[in-house]
mmCIF file of C-alpha atoms in Angstrom:
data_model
loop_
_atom_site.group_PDB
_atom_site.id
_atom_site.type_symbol
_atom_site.label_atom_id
_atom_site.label_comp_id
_atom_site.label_asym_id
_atom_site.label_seq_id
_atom_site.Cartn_x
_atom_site.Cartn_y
_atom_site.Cartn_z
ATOM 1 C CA UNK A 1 14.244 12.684 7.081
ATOM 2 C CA UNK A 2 16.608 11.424 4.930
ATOM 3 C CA UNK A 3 16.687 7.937 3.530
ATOM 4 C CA UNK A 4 19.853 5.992 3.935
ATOM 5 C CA UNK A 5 18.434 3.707 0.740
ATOM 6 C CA UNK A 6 19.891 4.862 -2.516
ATOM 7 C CA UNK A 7 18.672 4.765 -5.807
ATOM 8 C CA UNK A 8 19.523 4.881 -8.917
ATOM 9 C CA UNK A 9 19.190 7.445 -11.471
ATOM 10 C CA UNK A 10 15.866 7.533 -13.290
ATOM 11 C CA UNK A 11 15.678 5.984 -16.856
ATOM 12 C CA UNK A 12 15.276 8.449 -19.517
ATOM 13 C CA UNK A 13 11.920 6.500 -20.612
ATOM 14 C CA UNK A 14 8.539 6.996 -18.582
ATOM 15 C CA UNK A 15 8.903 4.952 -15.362
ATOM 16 C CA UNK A 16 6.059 2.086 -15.652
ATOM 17 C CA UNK A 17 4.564 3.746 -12.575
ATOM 18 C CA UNK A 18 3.796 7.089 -14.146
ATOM 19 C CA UNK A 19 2.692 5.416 -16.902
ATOM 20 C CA UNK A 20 -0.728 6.790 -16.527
ATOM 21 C CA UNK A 21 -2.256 4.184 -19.632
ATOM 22 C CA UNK A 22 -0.550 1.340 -18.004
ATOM 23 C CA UNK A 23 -2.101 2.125 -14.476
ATOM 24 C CA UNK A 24 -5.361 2.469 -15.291
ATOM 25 C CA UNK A 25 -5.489 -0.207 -17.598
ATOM 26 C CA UNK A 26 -4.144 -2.576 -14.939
ATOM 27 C CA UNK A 27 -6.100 -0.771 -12.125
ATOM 28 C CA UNK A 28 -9.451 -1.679 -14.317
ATOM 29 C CA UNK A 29 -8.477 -4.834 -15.133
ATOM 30 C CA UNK A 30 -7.719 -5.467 -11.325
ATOM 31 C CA UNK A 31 -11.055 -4.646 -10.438
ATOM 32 C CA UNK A 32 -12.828 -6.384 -12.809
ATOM 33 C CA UNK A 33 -10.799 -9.584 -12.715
ATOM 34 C CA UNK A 34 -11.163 -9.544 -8.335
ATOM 35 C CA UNK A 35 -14.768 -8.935 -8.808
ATOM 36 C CA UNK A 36 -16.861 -11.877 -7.807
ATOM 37 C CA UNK A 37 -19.075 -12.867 -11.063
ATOM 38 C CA UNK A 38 -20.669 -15.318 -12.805
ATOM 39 C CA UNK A 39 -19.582 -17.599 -15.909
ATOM 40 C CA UNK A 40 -18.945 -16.098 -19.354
ATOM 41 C CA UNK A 41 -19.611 -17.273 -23.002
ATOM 42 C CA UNK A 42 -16.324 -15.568 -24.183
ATOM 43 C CA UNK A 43 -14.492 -17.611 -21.854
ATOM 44 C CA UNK A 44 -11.172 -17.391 -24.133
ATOM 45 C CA UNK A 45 -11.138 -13.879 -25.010
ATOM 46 C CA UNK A 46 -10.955 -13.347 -21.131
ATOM 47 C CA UNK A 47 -8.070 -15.887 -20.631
ATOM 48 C CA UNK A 48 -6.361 -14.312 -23.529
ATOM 49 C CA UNK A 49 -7.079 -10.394 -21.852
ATOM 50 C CA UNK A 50 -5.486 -11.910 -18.694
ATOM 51 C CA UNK A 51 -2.570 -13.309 -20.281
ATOM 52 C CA UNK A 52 -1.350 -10.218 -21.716
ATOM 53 C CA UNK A 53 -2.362 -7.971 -18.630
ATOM 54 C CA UNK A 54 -0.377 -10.653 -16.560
ATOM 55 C CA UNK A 55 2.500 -10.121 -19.296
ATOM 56 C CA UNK A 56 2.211 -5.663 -18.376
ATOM 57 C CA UNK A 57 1.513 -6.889 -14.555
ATOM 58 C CA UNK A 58 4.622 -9.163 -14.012
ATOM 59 C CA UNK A 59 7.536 -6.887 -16.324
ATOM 60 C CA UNK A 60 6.062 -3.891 -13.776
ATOM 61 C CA UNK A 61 6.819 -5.457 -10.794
ATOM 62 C CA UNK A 62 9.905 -6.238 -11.938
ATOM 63 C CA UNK A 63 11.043 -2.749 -12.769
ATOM 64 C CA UNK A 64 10.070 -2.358 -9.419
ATOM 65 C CA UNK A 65 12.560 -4.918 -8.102
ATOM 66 C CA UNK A 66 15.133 -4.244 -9.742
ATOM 67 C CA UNK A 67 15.289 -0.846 -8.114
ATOM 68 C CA UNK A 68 14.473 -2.464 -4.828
ATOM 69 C CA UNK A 69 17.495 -5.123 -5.457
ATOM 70 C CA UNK A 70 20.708 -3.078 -3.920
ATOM 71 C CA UNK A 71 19.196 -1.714 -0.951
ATOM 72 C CA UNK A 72 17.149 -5.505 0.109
ATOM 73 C CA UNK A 73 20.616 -7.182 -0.488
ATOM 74 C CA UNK A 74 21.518 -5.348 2.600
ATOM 75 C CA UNK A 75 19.510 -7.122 4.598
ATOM 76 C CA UNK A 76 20.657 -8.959 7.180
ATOM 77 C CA UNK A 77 19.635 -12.959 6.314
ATOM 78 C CA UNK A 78 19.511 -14.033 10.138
ATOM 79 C CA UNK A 79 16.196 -13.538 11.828
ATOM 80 C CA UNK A 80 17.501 -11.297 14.743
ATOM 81 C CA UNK A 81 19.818 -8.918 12.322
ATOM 82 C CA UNK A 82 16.451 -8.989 9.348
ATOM 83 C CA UNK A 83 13.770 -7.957 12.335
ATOM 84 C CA UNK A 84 16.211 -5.196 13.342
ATOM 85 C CA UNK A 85 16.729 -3.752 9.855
ATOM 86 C CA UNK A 86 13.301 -4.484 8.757
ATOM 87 C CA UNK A 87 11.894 -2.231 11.910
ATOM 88 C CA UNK A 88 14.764 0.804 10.892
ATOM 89 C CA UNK A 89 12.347 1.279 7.796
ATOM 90 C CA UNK A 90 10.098 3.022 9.853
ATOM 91 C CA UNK A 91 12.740 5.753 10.366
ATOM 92 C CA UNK A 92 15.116 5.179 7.294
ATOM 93 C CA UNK A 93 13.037 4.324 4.597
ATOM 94 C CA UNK A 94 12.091 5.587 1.259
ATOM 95 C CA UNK A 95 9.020 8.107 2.372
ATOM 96 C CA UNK A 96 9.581 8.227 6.070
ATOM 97 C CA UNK A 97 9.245 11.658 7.112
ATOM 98 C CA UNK A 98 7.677 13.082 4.328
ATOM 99 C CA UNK A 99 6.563 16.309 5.144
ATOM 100 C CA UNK A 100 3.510 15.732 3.290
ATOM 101 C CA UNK A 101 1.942 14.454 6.472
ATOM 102 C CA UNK A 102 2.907 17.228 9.159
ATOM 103 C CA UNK A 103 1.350 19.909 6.752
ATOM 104 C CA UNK A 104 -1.663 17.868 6.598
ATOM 105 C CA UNK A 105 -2.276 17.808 10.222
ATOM 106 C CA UNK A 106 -1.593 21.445 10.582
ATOM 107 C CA UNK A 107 -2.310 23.641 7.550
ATOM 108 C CA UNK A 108 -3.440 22.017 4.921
ATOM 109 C CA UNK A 109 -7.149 23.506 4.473
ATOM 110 C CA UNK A 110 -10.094 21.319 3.283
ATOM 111 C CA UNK A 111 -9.746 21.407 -0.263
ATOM 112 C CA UNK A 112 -6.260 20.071 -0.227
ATOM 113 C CA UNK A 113 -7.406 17.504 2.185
ATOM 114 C CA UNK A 114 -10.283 16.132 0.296
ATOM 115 C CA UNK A 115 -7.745 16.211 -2.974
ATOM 116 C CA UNK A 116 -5.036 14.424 -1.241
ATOM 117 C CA UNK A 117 -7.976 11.953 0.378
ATOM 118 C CA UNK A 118 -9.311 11.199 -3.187
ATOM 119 C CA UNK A 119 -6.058 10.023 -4.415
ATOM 120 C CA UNK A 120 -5.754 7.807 -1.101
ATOM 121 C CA UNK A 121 -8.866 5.941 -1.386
ATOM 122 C CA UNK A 122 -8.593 5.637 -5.621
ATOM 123 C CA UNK A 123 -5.316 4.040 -4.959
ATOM 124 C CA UNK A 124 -6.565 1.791 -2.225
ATOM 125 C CA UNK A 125 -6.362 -2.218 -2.796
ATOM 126 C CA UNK A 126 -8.255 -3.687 0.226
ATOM 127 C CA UNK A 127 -5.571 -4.560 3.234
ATOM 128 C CA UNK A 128 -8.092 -7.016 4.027
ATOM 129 C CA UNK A 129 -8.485 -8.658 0.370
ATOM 130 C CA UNK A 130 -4.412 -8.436 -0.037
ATOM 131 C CA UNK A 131 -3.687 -10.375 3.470
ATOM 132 C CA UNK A 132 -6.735 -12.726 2.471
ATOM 133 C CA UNK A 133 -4.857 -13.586 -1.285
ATOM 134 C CA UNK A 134 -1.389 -13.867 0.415
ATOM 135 C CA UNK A 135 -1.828 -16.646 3.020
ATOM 136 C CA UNK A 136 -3.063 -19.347 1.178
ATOM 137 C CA UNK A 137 -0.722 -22.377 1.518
ATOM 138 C CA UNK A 138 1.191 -20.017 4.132
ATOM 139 C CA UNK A 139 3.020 -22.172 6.885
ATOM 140 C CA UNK A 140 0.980 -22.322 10.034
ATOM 141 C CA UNK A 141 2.516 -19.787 12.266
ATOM 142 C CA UNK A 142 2.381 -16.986 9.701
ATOM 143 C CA UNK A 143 -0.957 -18.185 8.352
ATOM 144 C CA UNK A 144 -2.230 -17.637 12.095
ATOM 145 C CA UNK A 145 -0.713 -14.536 12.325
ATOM 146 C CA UNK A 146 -2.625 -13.280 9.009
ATOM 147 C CA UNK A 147 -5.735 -15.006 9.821
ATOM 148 C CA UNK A 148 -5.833 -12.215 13.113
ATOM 149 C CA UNK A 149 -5.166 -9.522 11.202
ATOM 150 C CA UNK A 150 -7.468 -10.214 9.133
ATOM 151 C CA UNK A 151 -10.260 -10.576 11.945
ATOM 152 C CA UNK A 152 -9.493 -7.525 13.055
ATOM 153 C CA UNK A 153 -9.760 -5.774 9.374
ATOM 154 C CA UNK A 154 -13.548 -7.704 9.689
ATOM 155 C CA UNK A 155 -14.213 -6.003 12.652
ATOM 156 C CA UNK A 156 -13.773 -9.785 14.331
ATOM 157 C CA UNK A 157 -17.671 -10.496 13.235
ATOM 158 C CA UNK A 158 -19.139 -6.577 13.926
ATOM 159 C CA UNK A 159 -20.048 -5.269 10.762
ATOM 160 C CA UNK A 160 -19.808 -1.942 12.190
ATOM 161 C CA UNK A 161 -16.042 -2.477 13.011
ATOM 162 C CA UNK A 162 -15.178 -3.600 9.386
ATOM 163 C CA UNK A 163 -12.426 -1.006 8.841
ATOM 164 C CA UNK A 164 -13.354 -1.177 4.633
ATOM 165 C CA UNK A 165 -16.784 0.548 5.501
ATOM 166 C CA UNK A 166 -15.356 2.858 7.524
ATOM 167 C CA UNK A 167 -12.853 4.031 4.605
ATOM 168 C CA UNK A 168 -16.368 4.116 2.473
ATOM 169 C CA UNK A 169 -17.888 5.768 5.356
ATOM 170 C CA UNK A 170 -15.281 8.634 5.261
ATOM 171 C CA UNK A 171 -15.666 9.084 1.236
ATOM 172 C CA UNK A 172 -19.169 9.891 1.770
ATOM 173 C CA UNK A 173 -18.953 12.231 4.664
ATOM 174 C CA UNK A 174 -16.167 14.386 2.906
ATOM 175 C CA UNK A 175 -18.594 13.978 -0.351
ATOM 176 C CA UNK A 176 -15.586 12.249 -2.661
ATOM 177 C CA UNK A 177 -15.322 11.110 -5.691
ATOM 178 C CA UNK A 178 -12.028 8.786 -6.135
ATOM 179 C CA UNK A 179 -12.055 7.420 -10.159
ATOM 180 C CA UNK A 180 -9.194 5.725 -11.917
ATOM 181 C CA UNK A 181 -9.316 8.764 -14.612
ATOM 182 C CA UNK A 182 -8.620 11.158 -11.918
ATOM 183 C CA UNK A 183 -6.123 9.703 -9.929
ATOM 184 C CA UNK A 184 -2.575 10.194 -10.396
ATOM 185 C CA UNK A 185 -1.098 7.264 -11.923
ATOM 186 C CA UNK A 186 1.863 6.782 -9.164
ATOM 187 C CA UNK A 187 -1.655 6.234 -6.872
ATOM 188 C CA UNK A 188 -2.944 3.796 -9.115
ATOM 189 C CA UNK A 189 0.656 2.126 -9.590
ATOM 190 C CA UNK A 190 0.883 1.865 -5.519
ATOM 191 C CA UNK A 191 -2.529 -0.242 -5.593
ATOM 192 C CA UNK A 192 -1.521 -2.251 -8.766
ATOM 193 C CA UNK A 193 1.768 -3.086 -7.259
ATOM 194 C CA UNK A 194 0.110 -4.255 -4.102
ATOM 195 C CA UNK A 195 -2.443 -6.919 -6.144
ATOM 196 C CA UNK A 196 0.386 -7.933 -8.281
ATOM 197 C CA UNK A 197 2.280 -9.348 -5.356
ATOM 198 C CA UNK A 198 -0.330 -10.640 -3.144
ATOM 199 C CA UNK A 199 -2.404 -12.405 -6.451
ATOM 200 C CA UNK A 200 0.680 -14.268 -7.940
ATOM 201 C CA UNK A 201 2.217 -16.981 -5.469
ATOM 202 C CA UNK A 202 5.712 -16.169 -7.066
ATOM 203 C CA UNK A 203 5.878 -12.885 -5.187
ATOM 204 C CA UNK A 204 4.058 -14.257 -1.963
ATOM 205 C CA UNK A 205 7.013 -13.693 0.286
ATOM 206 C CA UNK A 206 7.501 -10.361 -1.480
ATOM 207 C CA UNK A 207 3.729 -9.355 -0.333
ATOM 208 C CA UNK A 208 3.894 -10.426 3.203
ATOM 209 C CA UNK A 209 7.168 -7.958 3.175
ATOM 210 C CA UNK A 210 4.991 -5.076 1.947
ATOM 211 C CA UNK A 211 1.776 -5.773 3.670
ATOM 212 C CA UNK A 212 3.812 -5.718 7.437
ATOM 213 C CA UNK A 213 5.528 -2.571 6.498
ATOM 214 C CA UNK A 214 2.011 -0.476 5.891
ATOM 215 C CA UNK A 215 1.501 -1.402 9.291
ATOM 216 C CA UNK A 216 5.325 -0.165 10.525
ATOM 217 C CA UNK A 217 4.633 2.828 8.859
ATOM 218 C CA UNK A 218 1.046 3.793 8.543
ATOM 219 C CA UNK A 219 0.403 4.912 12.388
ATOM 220 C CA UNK A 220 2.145 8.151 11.918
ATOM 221 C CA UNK A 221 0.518 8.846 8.452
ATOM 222 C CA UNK A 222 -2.699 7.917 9.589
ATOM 223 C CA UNK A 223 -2.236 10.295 13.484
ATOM 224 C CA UNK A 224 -1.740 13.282 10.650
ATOM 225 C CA UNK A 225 -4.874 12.501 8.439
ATOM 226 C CA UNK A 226 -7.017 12.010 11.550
ATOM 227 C CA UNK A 227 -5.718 15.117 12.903
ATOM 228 C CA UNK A 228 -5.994 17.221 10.045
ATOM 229 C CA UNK A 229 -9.814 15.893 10.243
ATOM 230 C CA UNK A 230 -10.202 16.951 13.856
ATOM 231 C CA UNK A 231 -8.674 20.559 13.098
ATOM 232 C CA UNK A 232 -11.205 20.714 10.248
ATOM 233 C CA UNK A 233 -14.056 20.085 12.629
ATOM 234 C CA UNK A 234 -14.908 16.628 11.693
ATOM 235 C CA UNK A 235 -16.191 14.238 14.659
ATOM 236 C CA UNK A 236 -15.303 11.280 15.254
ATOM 237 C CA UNK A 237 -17.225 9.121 13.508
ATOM 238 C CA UNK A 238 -15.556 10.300 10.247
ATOM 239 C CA UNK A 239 -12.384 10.031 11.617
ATOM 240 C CA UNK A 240 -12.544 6.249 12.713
ATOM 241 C CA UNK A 241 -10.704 4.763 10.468
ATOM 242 C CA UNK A 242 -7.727 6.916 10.576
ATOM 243 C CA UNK A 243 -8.034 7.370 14.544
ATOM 244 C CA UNK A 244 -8.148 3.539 14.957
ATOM 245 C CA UNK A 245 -5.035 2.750 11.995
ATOM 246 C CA UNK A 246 -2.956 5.562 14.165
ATOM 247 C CA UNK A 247 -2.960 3.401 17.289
ATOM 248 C CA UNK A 248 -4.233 -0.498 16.068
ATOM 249 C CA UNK A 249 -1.163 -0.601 13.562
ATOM 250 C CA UNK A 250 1.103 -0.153 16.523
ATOM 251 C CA UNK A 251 -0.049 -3.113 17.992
ATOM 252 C CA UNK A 252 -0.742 -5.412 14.608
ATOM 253 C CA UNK A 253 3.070 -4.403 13.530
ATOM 254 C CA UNK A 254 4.791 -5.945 16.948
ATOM 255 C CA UNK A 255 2.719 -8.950 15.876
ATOM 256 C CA UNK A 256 3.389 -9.374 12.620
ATOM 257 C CA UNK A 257 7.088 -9.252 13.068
ATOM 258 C CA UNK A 258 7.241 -11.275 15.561
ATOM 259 C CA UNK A 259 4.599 -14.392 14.784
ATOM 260 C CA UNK A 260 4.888 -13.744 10.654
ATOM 261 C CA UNK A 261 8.367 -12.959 9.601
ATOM 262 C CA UNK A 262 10.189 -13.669 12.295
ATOM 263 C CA UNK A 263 9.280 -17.263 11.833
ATOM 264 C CA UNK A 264 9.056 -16.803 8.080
ATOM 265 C CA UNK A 265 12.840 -15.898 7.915
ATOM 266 C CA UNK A 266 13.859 -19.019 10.623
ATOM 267 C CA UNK A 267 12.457 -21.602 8.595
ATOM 268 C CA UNK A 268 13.896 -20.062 5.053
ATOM 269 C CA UNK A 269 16.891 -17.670 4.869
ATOM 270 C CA UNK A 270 16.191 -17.524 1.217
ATOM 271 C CA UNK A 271 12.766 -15.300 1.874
ATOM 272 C CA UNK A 272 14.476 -12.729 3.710
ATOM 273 C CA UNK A 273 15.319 -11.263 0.440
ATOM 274 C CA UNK A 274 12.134 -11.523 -1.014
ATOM 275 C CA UNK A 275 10.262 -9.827 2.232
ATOM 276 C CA UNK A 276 12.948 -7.164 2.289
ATOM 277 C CA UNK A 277 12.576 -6.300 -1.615
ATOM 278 C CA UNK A 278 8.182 -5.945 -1.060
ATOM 279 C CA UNK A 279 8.586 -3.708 1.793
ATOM 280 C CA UNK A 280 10.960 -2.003 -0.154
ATOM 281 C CA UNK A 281 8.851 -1.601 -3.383
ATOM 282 C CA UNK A 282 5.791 -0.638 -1.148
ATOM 283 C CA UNK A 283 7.370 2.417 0.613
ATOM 284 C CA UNK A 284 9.006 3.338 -2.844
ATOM 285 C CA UNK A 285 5.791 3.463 -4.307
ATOM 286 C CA UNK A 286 4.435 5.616 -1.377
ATOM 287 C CA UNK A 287 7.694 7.909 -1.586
ATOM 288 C CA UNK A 288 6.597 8.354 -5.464
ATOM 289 C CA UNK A 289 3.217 9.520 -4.076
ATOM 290 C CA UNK A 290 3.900 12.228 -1.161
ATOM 291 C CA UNK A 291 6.379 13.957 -3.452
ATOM 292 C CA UNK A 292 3.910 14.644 -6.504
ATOM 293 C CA UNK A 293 0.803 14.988 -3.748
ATOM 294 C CA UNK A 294 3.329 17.963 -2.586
ATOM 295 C CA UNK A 295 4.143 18.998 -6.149
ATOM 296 C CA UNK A 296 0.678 19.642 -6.503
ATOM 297 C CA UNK A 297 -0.689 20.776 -3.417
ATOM 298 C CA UNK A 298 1.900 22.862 -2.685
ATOM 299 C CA UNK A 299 2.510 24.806 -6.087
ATOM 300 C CA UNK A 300 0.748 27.863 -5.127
ATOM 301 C CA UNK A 301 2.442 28.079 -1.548
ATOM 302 C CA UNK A 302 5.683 27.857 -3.086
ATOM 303 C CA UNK A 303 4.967 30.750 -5.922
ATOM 304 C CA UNK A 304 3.972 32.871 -3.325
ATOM 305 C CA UNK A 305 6.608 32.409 -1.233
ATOM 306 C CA UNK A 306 8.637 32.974 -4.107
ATOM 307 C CA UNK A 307 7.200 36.689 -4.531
#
């Protein structure tokens, strides 16, 4: 499906998010930095390491915004026209469609899927940790809003219904091995982009914008991963978290648009603009990922068709 976003030519230089030295070094530094620890004698050093990663972190996220810029200006700035556009993404955005997903689901055989599953849980942030970062101080209707979701990413109290075990639980059963030196650095640049906007406050409006559009769009994405599973003869326990993320996101999406931005975008016209460009700058980043997760699983399909 065709996009009805456009943009603009590539720069001749290496776009920041295939910048595989960048990625990993901000991917590493991400999970150190977000890792809970305990009080360090070289205190400084570290502040000084986190002021230049925040220096690489910040001009990244920027490139990414200023390719977002044209196509969020479009968007409307009242809260009835901004719902309705910010809903079309899930047809019309950058990504939608791919048809990464509907090979998945119906031909792609294991050792494509366990590739293509690698690169998915290398590149994945935490939903749970990113909504957690980006309410604080959040008005009280959106904070509510977040503060659900985010009992539902728990499991609401079930440890066995904590959907970040279940990912874990899937990596083990398919025997995978996600690392930052193995995964593609438009993977890594999805993740990093994520953190970036939900760990600064500047680009909190820009995070709720990108964390709501996962759940637009991830239903369908996740219906083709969980049936590409089932055709592979995996049960259901393995498929959980991809079975539940086709059908929970359906419901979590209605309510984040409606109790989150909706409200959001009433009280401040301004943010429109700001959620537009992260949901933006999250599908692009996805977009960047299908098409080289095709480039490479599909090489070998396309030279023989080429015979």
């Amino acid at each position: 499906m065709a996009s009805i976003f456009q943009w603009g030519p590539a720069p001749a230089a290496t776009h920041p998010a295939a910048d595989a030295f960048l990625q990993r070094r901000l991917a590493r530094w991400n999970r150190d930095r977000l890792a809970p620890q305990l009080p360090a004698a070289d205190w400084q050093a570290e502040i000084d390491r986190d002021a230049e990663m925040r220096h690489l972190e910040v001009a990244f996220l920027e490139t990414l915004r200023r390719e977002a810029a044209r196509a969020a200006a479009e968007a409307p700035t009242d809260a009835d026209g901004f719902i309705a556009w910010y809903e079309g993404l899930k047809e019309r955005g950058p990504g939608q469609g791919d048809p990464l997903f509907p090979w998945l689901a119906e031909e792609a055989p294991l050792a494509d899927l366990r590739w293509f599953l690698e690169q998915e849980a290398a590149g994945e942030a935490g939903f749970d940790d990113l909504v957690a970062m980006t309410q604080v101080k959040f008005p009280k209707r959106a904070k509510l809003e977040l503060a659900r979701n985010y009992w539902d990413e728990m499991g609401r109290g079930n440890p066995k219904g904590m959907h970040g075990p279940m990912l874990d639980a899937l990596v083990t059963a398919l025997d995978l091995e996600p690392t930052i030196d193995d995964t593609l650095p438009e993977s890594l640049a999805l993740a990093n982009a994520m953190t970036a906007m939900a760990t600064n406050r500047r680009y909190a409006w820009h995070s709720v914008g990108a964390l709501g559009v996962i759940e637009l769009t991830a239903p369908g994405r996740s219906g083709c991963t969980a049936a590409a599973l089932r055709r592979l003869g995996f049960p259901p326990k393995v498929r959980r978290y991809f079975d539940l993320h086709a059908s929970l996101d359906v419901r979590h999406s209605a309510a984040w648009n409606a109790e989150a931005l909706r409200p959001l975008v009433e009280e401040d016209l301004a943010r429109a603009r700001a959620i537009a460009e992260g949901a933006l700058i999250r599908l692009a980043c996805g977009a960047r990922c299908y098409e080289l997760y095709r480039a490479r699983l599909w090489r070998g399909r396309i030279a023989v068709a080429g015979k």
